[in-house]
Amino acid sequence: MRTVITFGTFDVFHVGHLRVIERAAALGDRLVVGVSADELNLRKKGRAPVFSQAERLEIVAALRAVDEVFVEESLELKRQYVTEHRADVLVMGDDWAGRFDELKDACEVVYLPRTPAISTTALIEKISSTG
Ligand code: C2G
């Protein structure tokens, strides 16, 4: 059993999120997803997500590719999450390239290319500029 773990906010869920989750799942037998806490977003990005942590968890948990979800309380707890969930592979989009290389002694670390031309920030801007 090869367990894959990935992390994200997954706010205003879009196809870029879906693709990274599906590609992560394809790298193993079981996919665990850490969904960032509202508090973590406030602290790191200075704003609350559009969708609450409970809503984001519910959406991600409903995906066919996802076996388990949990709340990611801190960016600095990656090693603990990898150990707790017995992850063999950590997957992130390549906007995070190099950022988790220190975990390579605990698991395989893979950065996947992001889906171009789509982001939560761009979607929020697009929606707020129409009408
Ligand atoms: N992503 C992607 N293509 C896009 C947009 C996002 O592949 N066009 C990927 C990101 O690279 C990431 C995942 O989707 O792997 C989730 O993206 P975000 O919700 O923006 O997550 P982020 O706020 O970067 O994660 O420990 C990480 C934290 O949870 C924060």
Short mmCIF file of C-alpha atoms and ligand atoms in Angstrom, two decimals:
data_model
loop_
_atom_site.label_atom_id
_atom_site.label_comp_id
_atom_site.label_asym_id
_atom_site.label_seq_id
_atom_site.Cartn_x
_atom_site.Cartn_y
_atom_site.Cartn_z
CA MET A 1 0.00 0.00 0.00
CA ARG A 2 1.59 3.24 -1.19
CA THR A 3 0.12 6.32 0.54
CA VAL A 4 0.29 9.75 -1.07
CA ILE A 5 -0.24 12.98 0.86
CA THR A 6 -0.92 16.45 -0.51
CA PHE A 7 -1.90 19.82 0.97
CA GLY A 8 -3.78 22.90 -0.11
CA THR A 9 -6.41 25.52 0.60
CA PHE A 10 -8.62 24.43 -2.31
CA ASP A 11 -10.68 27.62 -2.04
CA VAL A 12 -13.19 28.30 -4.85
CA PHE A 13 -12.46 24.76 -6.08
CA HIS A 14 -11.40 24.68 -9.75
CA VAL A 15 -9.99 22.33 -12.40
CA GLY A 16 -6.36 23.08 -11.43
CA HIS A 17 -7.16 21.72 -7.95
CA LEU A 18 -8.91 18.67 -9.41
CA ARG A 19 -6.00 17.84 -11.71
CA VAL A 20 -3.31 18.04 -9.04
CA ILE A 21 -5.44 15.81 -6.78
CA GLU A 22 -6.04 13.27 -9.55
CA ARG A 23 -2.37 13.22 -10.57
CA ALA A 24 -1.33 12.86 -6.91
CA ALA A 25 -3.74 9.92 -6.47
CA ALA A 26 -2.29 8.23 -9.56
CA LEU A 27 1.13 8.07 -7.82
CA GLY A 28 -0.11 5.62 -5.18
CA ASP A 29 -2.93 3.46 -3.80
CA ARG A 30 -4.37 5.83 -1.22
CA LEU A 31 -4.58 9.65 -1.18
CA VAL A 32 -4.72 11.73 2.01
CA VAL A 33 -5.34 15.48 1.67
CA GLY A 34 -4.53 18.16 4.26
CA VAL A 35 -6.89 21.10 3.78
CA SER A 36 -5.54 24.30 5.29
CA ALA A 37 -7.37 25.75 8.30
CA ASP A 38 -9.12 29.13 8.05
CA GLU A 39 -6.82 30.33 10.83
CA LEU A 40 -3.72 29.28 8.84
CA ASN A 41 -4.95 31.31 5.83
CA LEU A 42 -5.61 34.37 7.98
CA ARG A 43 -2.15 34.09 9.48
CA LYS A 44 -0.22 33.42 6.24
CA LYS A 45 -2.25 35.27 3.59
CA GLY A 46 -3.94 37.94 5.68
CA ARG A 47 -7.42 37.02 4.45
CA ALA A 48 -10.06 34.40 5.10
CA PRO A 49 -10.87 31.97 2.27
CA VAL A 50 -14.17 32.50 0.39
CA PHE A 51 -15.35 29.04 1.47
CA SER A 52 -14.99 27.99 5.10
CA GLN A 53 -12.69 25.20 6.21
CA ALA A 54 -15.72 22.93 6.81
CA GLU A 55 -17.00 23.57 3.26
CA ARG A 56 -13.56 23.09 1.67
CA LEU A 57 -13.09 19.82 3.58
CA GLU A 58 -16.54 18.61 2.48
CA ILE A 59 -15.79 19.33 -1.21
CA VAL A 60 -12.35 17.68 -1.19
CA ALA A 61 -13.62 14.65 0.79
CA ALA A 62 -16.33 14.06 -1.83
CA LEU A 63 -13.82 13.59 -4.68
CA ARG A 64 -13.47 10.06 -6.04
CA ALA A 65 -9.65 10.29 -5.94
CA VAL A 66 -9.55 11.23 -2.23
CA ASP A 67 -9.54 8.59 0.53
CA GLU A 68 -9.08 10.77 3.62
CA VAL A 69 -9.01 14.46 4.57
CA PHE A 70 -7.77 16.32 7.64
CA VAL A 71 -7.24 19.95 8.67
CA GLU A 72 -3.74 21.32 8.09
CA GLU A 73 -3.22 23.60 11.10
CA SER A 74 0.31 24.79 10.28
CA LEU A 75 2.66 24.80 7.27
CA GLU A 76 5.49 23.83 9.62
CA LEU A 77 3.91 20.51 10.67
CA LYS A 78 4.48 18.69 7.35
CA ARG A 79 6.88 16.15 8.86
CA GLN A 80 4.41 15.27 11.62
CA TYR A 81 1.55 14.89 9.11
CA VAL A 82 3.70 12.67 6.85
CA THR A 83 4.54 10.42 9.82
CA GLU A 84 1.01 10.33 11.29
CA HIS A 85 -0.55 9.38 7.96
CA ARG A 86 2.28 6.98 7.05
CA ALA A 87 2.77 8.78 3.74
CA ASP A 88 5.25 7.35 1.25
CA VAL A 89 5.01 10.31 -1.13
CA LEU A 90 4.38 14.03 -0.59
CA VAL A 91 2.99 15.78 -3.68
CA MET A 92 2.67 19.54 -4.23
CA GLY A 93 2.24 21.81 -7.24
CA ASP A 94 5.47 23.32 -8.54
CA ASP A 95 4.68 26.75 -7.11
CA TRP A 96 6.08 25.03 -3.98
CA ALA A 97 9.14 23.55 -5.78
CA GLY A 98 12.07 22.98 -3.42
CA ARG A 99 10.11 24.09 -0.34
CA PHE A 100 9.69 20.62 1.18
CA ASP A 101 12.97 19.01 0.10
CA GLU A 102 14.05 18.67 3.74
CA LEU A 103 11.44 15.89 4.07
CA LYS A 104 13.20 13.68 1.54
CA ASP A 105 14.58 11.54 4.38
CA ALA A 106 10.99 10.77 5.48
CA CYS A 107 9.25 10.27 2.13
CA GLU A 108 9.51 10.81 -1.59
CA VAL A 109 8.83 14.48 -2.50
CA VAL A 110 7.23 15.22 -5.89
CA TYR A 111 6.35 18.62 -7.39
CA LEU A 112 3.83 18.49 -10.23
CA PRO A 113 3.47 21.21 -12.87
CA ARG A 114 0.57 23.57 -12.12
CA THR A 115 -2.34 23.83 -14.52
CA PRO A 116 -1.67 27.06 -16.41
CA ALA A 117 -3.93 30.12 -16.48
CA ILE A 118 -6.24 29.31 -13.58
CA SER A 119 -6.08 30.35 -9.95
CA THR A 120 -8.44 31.18 -7.10
CA THR A 121 -7.15 34.77 -7.04
CA ALA A 122 -7.78 35.22 -10.81
CA LEU A 123 -11.28 33.72 -10.43
CA ILE A 124 -12.15 36.05 -7.55
CA GLU A 125 -10.93 39.04 -9.61
CA LYS A 126 -12.87 37.90 -12.68
CA ILE A 127 -16.10 37.42 -10.71
CA SER A 128 -15.82 40.72 -8.88
CA SER A 129 -15.16 42.65 -12.12
CA THR A 130 -18.29 41.32 -13.90
CA GLY A 131 -21.70 42.85 -13.35
N1 C2G B 1 -2.66 24.07 -8.23
C1 C2G B 1 -2.37 23.64 -9.53
N2 C2G B 1 -2.74 24.41 -10.60
C2 C2G B 1 -3.36 25.59 -10.41
C3 C2G B 1 -3.67 26.04 -9.11
C4 C2G B 1 -3.29 25.24 -8.02
O1 C2G B 1 -1.77 22.56 -9.73
N3 C2G B 1 -3.67 26.32 -11.49
C5 C2G B 1 -2.24 23.23 -7.09
C6 C2G B 1 -1.23 23.92 -6.16
O2 C2G B 1 0.07 23.86 -6.72
C7 C2G B 1 -1.38 23.11 -4.90
C8 C2G B 1 -2.89 22.73 -4.92
O3 C2G B 1 -3.34 22.96 -6.26
O4 C2G B 1 -0.60 21.91 -4.95
C9 C2G B 1 -3.69 23.58 -3.95
O5 C2G B 1 -3.47 24.95 -4.28
P1 C2G B 1 -3.90 26.07 -3.24
O6 C2G B 1 -5.29 25.86 -2.82
O7 C2G B 1 -3.50 27.40 -3.82
O8 C2G B 1 -3.01 25.69 -2.00
P2 C2G B 1 -1.98 26.59 -1.22
O9 C2G B 1 -2.72 27.73 -0.60
O10 C2G B 1 -0.81 26.87 -2.08
O11 C2G B 1 -1.55 25.57 -0.06
O12 C2G B 1 0.76 23.33 2.74
C10 C2G B 1 0.28 24.11 1.68
C11 C2G B 1 -0.87 24.96 2.15
O13 C2G B 1 -1.95 24.13 2.45
C12 C2G B 1 -1.27 26.06 1.19
#
